[in-house]
Coordinates of C-alpha atoms and ligand atoms in Angstrom, one line a residue:
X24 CA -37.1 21.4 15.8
X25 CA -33.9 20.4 16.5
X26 CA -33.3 17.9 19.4
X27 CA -29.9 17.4 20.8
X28 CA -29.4 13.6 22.0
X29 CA -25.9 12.5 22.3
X30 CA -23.5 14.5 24.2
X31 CA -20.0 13.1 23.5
X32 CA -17.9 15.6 25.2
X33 CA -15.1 17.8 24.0
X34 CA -13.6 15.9 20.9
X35 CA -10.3 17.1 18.5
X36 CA -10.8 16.7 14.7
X37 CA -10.4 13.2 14.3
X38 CA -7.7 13.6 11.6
X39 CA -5.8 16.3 13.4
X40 CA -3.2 13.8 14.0
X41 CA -0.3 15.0 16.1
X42 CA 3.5 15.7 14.9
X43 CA 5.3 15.9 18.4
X44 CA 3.5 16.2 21.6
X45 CA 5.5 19.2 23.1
X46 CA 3.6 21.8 25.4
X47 CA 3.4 24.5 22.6
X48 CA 1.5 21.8 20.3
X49 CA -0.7 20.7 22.6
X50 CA -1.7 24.0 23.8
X51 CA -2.8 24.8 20.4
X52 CA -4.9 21.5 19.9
X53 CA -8.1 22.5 18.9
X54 CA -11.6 21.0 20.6
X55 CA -15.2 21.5 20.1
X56 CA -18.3 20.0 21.8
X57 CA -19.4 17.0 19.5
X58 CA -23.4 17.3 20.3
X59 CA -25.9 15.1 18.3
X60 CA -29.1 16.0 17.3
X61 CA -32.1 15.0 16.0
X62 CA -34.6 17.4 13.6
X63 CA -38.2 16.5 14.2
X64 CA -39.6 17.8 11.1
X65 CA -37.0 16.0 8.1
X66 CA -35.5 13.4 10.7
X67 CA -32.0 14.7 9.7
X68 CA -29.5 13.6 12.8
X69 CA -26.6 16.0 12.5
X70 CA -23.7 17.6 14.5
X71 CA -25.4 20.0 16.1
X72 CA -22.3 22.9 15.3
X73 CA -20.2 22.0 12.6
X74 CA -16.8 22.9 12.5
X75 CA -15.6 25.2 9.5
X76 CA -14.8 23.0 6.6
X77 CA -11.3 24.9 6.2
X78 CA -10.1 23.6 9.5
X79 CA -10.5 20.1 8.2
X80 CA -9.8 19.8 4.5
X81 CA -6.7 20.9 4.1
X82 CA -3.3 20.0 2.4
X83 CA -2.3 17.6 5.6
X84 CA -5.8 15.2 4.9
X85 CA -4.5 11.8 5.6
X86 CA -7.2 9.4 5.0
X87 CA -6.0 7.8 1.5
X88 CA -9.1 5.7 0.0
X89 CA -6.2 3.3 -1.9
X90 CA -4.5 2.6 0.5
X91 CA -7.1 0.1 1.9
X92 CA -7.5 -3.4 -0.3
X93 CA -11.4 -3.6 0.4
X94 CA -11.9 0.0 -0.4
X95 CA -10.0 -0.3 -3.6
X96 CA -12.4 -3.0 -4.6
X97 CA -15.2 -1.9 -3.5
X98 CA -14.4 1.4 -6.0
X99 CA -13.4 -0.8 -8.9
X100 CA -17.0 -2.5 -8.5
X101 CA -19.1 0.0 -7.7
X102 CA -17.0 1.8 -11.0
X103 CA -18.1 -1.4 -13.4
X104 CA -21.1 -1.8 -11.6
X105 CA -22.7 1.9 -12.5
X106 CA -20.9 2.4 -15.8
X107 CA -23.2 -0.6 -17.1
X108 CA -26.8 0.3 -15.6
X109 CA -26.3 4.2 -16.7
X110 CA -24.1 4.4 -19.5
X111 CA -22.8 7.6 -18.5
X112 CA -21.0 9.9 -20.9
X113 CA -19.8 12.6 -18.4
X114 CA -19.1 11.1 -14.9
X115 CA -17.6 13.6 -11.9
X116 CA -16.6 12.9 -8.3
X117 CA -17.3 15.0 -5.2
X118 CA -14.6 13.9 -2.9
X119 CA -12.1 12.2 -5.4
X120 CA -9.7 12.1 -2.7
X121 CA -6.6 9.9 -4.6
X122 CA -8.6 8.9 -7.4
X123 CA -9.6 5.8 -6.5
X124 CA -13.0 5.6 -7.9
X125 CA -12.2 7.6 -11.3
X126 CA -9.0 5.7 -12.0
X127 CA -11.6 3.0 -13.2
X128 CA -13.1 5.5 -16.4
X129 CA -11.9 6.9 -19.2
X130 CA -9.5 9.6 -18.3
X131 CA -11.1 12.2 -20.8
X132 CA -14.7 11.5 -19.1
X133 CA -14.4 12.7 -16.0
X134 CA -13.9 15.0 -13.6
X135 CA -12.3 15.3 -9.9
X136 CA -13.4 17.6 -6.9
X137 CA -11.3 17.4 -4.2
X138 CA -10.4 20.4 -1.8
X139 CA -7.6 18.6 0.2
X140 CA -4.3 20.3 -2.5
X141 CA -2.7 16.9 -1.3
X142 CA -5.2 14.6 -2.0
X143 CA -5.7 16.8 -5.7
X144 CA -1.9 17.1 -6.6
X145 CA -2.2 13.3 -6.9
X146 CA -5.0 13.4 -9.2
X147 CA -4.1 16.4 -11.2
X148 CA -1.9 14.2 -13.2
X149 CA -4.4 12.1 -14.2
X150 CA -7.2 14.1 -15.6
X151 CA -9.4 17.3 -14.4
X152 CA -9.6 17.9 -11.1
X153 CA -10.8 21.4 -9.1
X154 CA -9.4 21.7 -5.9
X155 CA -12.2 23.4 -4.3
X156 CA -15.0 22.8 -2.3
X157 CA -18.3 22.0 -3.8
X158 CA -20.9 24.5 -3.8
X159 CA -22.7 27.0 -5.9
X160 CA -20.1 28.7 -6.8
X161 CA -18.3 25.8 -8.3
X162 CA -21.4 24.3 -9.7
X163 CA -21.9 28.1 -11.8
X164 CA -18.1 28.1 -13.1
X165 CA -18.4 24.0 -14.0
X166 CA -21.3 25.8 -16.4
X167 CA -19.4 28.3 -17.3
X168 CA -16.2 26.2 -18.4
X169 CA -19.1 24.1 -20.6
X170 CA -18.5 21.5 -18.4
X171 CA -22.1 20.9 -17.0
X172 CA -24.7 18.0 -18.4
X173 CA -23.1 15.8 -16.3
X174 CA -24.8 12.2 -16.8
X175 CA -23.1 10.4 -13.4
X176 CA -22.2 12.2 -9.8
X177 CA -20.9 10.1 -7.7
X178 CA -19.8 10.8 -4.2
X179 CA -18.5 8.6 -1.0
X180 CA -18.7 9.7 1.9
X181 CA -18.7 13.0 1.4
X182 CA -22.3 14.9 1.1
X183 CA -22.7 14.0 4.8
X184 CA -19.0 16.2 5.3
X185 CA -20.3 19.1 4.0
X186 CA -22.6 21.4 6.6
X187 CA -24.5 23.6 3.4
X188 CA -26.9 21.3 2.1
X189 CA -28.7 23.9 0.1
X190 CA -26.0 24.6 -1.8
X191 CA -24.9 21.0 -2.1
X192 CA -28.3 19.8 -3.5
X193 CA -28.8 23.2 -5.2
X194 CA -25.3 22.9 -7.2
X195 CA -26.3 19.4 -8.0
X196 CA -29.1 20.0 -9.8
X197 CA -27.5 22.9 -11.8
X198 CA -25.3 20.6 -13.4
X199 CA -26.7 16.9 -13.5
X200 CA -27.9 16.0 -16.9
X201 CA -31.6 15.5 -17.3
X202 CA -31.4 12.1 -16.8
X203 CA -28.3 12.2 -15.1
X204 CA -28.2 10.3 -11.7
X205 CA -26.2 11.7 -8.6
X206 CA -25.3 8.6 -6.4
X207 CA -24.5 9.3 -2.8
X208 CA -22.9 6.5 -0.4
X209 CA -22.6 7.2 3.6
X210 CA -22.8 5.4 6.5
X211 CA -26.1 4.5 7.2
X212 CA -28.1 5.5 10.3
X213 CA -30.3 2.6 10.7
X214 CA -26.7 0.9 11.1
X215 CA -25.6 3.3 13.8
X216 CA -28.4 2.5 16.0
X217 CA -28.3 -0.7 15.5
X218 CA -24.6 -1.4 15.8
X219 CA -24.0 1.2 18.8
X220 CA -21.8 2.4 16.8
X221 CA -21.9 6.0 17.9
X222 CA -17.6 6.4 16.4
X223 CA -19.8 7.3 13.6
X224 CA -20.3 10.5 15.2
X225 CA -16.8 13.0 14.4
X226 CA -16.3 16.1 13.0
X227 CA -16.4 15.0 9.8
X228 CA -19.7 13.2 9.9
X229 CA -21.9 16.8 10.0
X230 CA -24.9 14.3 9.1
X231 CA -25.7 10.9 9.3
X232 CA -28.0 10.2 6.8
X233 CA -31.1 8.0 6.5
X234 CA -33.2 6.8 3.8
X235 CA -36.3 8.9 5.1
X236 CA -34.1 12.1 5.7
X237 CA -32.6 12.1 2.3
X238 CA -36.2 11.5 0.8
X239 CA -37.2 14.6 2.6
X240 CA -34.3 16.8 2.0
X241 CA -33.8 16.6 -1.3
X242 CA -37.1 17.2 -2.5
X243 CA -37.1 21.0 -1.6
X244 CA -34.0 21.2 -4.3
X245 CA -36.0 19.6 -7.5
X246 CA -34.2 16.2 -6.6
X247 CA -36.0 13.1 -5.7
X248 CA -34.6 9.5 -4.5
X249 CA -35.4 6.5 -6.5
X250 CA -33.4 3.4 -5.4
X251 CA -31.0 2.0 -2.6
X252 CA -28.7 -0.2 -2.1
X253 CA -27.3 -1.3 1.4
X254 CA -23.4 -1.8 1.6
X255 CA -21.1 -3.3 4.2
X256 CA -18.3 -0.8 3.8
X257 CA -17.6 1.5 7.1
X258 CA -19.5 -0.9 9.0
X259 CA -22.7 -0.8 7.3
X260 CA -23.5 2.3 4.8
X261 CA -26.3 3.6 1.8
X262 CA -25.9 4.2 -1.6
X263 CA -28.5 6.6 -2.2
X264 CA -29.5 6.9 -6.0
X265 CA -31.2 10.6 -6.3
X266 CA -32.0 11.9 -10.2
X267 CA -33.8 15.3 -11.3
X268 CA -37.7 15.6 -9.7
X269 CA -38.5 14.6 -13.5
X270 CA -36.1 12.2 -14.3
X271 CA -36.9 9.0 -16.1
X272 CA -36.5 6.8 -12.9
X273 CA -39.3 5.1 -11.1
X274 CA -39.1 4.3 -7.0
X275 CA -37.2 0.6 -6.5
X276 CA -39.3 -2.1 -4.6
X277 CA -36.1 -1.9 -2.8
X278 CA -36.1 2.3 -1.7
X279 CA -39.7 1.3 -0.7
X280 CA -38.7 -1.3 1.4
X281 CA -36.0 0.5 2.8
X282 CA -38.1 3.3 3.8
X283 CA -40.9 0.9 5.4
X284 CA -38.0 -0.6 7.3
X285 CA -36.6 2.9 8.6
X286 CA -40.0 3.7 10.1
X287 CA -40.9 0.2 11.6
X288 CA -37.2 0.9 13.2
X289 CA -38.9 4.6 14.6
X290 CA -36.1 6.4 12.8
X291 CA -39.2 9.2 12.8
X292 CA -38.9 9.3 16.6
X293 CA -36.8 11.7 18.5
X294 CA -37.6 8.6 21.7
X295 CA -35.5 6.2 19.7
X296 CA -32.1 8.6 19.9
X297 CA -32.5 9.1 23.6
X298 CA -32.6 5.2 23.4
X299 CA -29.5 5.1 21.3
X300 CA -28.1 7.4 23.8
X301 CA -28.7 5.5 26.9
X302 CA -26.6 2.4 25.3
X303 CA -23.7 4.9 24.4
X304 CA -24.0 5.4 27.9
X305 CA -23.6 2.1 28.8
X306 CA -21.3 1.3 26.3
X307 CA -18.5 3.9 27.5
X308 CA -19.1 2.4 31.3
X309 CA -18.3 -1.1 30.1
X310 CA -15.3 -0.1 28.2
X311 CA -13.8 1.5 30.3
X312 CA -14.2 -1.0 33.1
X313 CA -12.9 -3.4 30.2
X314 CA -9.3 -2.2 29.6
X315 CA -9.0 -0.9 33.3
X316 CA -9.5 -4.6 34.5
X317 CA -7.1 -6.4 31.6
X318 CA -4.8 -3.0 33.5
X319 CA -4.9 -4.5 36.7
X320 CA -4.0 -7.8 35.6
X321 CA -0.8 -6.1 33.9
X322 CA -1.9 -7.0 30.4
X323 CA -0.8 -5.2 27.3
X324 CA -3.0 -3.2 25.2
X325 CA -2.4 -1.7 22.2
X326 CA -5.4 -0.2 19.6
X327 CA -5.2 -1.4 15.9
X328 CA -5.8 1.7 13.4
X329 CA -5.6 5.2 14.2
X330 CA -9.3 5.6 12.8
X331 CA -11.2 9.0 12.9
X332 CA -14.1 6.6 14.7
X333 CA -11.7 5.6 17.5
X334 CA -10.8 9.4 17.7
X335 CA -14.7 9.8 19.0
X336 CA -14.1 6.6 21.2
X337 CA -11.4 7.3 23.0
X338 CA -11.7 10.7 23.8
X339 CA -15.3 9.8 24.9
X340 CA -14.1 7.1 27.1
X341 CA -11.1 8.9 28.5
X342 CA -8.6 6.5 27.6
X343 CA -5.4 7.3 27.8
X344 CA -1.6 6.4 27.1
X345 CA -1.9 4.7 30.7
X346 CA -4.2 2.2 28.7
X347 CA -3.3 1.8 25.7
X348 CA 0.5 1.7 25.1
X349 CA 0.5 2.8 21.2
X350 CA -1.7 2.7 17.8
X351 CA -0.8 0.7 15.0
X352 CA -1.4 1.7 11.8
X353 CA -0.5 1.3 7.7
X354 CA -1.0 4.9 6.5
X355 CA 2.2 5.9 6.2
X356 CA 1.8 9.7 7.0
X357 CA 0.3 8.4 10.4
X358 CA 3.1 6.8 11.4
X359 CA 5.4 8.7 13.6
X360 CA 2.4 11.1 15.0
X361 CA 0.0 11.4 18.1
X362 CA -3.6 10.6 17.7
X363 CA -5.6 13.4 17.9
X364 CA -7.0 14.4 21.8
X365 CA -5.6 11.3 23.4
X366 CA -1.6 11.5 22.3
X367 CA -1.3 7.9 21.6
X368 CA 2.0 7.2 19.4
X369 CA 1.1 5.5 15.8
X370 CA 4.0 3.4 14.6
X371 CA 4.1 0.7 11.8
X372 CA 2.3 -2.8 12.4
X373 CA 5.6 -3.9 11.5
X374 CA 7.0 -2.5 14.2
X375 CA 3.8 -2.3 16.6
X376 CA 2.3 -6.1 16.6
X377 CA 4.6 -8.3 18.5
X378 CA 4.2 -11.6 20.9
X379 CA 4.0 -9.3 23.9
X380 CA 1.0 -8.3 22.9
X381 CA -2.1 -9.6 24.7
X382 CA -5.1 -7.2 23.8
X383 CA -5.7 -5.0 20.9
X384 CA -8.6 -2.8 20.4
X385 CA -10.3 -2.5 16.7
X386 CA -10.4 0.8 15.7
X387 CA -10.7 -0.3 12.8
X388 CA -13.9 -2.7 13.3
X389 CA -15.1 -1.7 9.8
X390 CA -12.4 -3.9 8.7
X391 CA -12.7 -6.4 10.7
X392 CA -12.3 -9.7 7.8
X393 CA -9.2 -8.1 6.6
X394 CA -7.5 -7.5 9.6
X395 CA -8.1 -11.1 11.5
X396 CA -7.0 -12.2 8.0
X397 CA -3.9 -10.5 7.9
X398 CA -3.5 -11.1 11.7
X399 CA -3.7 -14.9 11.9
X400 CA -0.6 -15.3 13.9
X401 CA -1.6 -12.6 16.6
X402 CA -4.6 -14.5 17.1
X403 CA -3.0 -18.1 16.9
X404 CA -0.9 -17.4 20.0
X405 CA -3.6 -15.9 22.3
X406 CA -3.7 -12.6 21.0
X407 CA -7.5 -11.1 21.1
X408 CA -9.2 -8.2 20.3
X409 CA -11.8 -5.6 21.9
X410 CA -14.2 -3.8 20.5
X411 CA -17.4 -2.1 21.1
X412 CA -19.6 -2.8 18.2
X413 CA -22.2 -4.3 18.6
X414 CA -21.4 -4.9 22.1
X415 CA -18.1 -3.9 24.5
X416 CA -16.3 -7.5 24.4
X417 CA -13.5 -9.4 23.3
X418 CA -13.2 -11.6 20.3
X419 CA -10.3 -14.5 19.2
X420 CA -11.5 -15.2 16.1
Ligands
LIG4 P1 -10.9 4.9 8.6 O1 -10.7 6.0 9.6 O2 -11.3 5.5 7.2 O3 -11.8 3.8 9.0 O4 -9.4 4.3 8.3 C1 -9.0 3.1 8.6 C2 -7.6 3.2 9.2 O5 -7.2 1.9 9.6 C3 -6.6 3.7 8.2 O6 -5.7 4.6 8.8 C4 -5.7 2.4 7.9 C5 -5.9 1.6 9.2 N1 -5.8 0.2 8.9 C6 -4.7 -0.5 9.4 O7 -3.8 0.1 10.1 N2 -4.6 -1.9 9.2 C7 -5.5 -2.5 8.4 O8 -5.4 -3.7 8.2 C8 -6.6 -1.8 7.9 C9 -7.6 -2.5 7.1 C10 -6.7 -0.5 8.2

């Protein structure tokens, strides 16, 4: 039933960023084999072996959602945006990491789930948080504590981190209001494939959802899907909308659509991964032969954000520090540390993006607008970047 297609090698966690890079640390890096694969009977693509949650969530999680101006945003939006169609008394977040999307409700309204202690210290002081991992359990004590009847669940980029779907969808249902609605964003697989953009693929990504898998899954847990929305956030994602099997909600003309779309794409067909996996192929070949060439012609390279994607990419790739002489990057507890697998330094773009720079690879692509905003200069003098989505190339402007 399950159909590996993508083979991209021995891979670090992509945020088991590095604090020195002396002999005893690296001995202890942990890798795993990132395999991809393909179920033929819900069309679920997923890691094919997860690694345990409590390897990766724990009090050193440095992603912080609010630290990015287009995430914080896109939060305060999607915030106003759902507190007017729903009206929702009782609003929770799975995966609250720093607050950034409940910051935008009444305080007394919701509540926070975030297992990262550092991510929840921060929103302790705000209002409710649990810092544990959702599941059953939690989902029985939320009950317990008279704190089910939830009317709003909202979770980004999450629900496709968390390898125990059962449970997930189980817990969910437990709790969610009988009208409540349970909205669900991820990165969108239709995207993947069509980008190339296989840095989709790292430990923390156990599934990479479409709308047809989601439509499957959740059915088996007295949940059904009713609308969709398509965003442009980490490089093309779905906001799934998902309320009880007898909820008041009817299918969108726009979930239909969506689903037509999936199929007419072959999102059903195991043939259009081992597609998708040719171009990663491909895609690897040309890089590489990219930055060894701009090498040869003693040009420097540095990579712009130490991103869990280009975590995936590099360590796929093999490039190296020969390569690539450092990572820039704005999260402050990156700075000073090794990127996972490939040792890169990550210093400041204070410090890191100078005129002797001639190449710098995206990392970051999903945020492409802001950064050749914010790096107008870079560019103005000659500067360009490379990236590998859609296509290995490089771009000025
Ligand atoms: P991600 O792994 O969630 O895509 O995180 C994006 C990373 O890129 C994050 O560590 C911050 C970094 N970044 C920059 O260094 N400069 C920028 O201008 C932007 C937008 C992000």
């Amino acid at each position: 039933m399950n159909k590996v297609f993508l083979n991209l090698g021995q891979q670090p966690l992509a945020n088991s960023f590095l604090k020195d890079i002396k002999r005893s640390t690296l001995r202890n890096e942990f890798f795993y084999n990132l395999k991809i694969c393909f179920n033929t009977k819900n069309y679920l693509v997923s890691i094919k072996k997860p690694v345990n949650p409590k390897k990766q969530y724990t009090d050193q999680y440095a992603h912080r959602a609010s630290e990015s101006k287009t995430m914080r945003l896109a939060f305060k939006q999607i915030a106003k945006k759902l507190f007017k169609r729903f009206k929702p008394k009782k609003i929770m977040e799975i995966g609250s990491n720093d607050g950034v999307f409940l910051k935008n409700f009444n305080k007394k309204s919701v509540i926070a789930v975030e297992p990262c202690k550092n991510l929840a210290r921060i929103t302790k002081k705000l209002f409710k948080t649990y810092d544990e991992f959702w599941n059953l359990k939690l989902s029985k004590k939320l009950i317990k504590e008279k704190k089910g009847e939830i009317d709003l669940i909202f979770s980004a980029n999450t629900i496709s981190h968390i390898p125990n779907l059962e449970e997930t969808f189980t817990g969910i249902n437990n709790i969610l209001s009988q009208d409540g609605v349970f909205v669900i964003e991820d990165p969108s697989l239709l995207k993947v494939l069509q980008n190339n953009s296989y840095d989709q693929f790292y430990d923390e990504h156990v599934y990479v959802f479409s709308s047809i898998s989601i439509n499957n899954i959740i059915k088996k847990y007295g949940l059904r899907l009713f609308d969709i929305e398509h965003l442009t956030t980490h490089g093309g994602s779905n906001r799934y909308y998902i309320c009880k099997e007898k909820g008041k909600y009817k299918q969108s003309l726009r979930l239909k659509r969506a689903l037509k779309k999936e199929l007419s794409y072959k999102l059903d067909k195991i043939k259009s991964y081992y597609k998708f996996s040719k171009r990663v192929k491909l895609s690897r070949k040309k890089l590489f032969k990219l930055i060894e060439s701009l090498k040869k012609r003693n040009k420097k390279i540095i990579s712009y954000g130490a991103t869990y994607k280009s975590t995936t990419v590099f360590n796929y790739c093999r490039i190296n520090s020969r390569m690539i002489d450092y990572v820039t990057d704005t999260t402050l507890n990156k700075q000073g540390k090794y990127t996972p697998g490939t040792h890169l330094k990550i210093i400041s773009p204070k410090d890191g993006i100078n005129d002797n720079i001639d190449y710098a690879f995206l990392g970051a692509w999903n945020f492409k607008k802001e950064i050749f905003k914010k790096e107008k200069n870079f560019l103005r003098r000659g500067g360009r970047f490379i990236t590998h989505v859609p296509k290995v190339t490089t771009l000025s402007k």
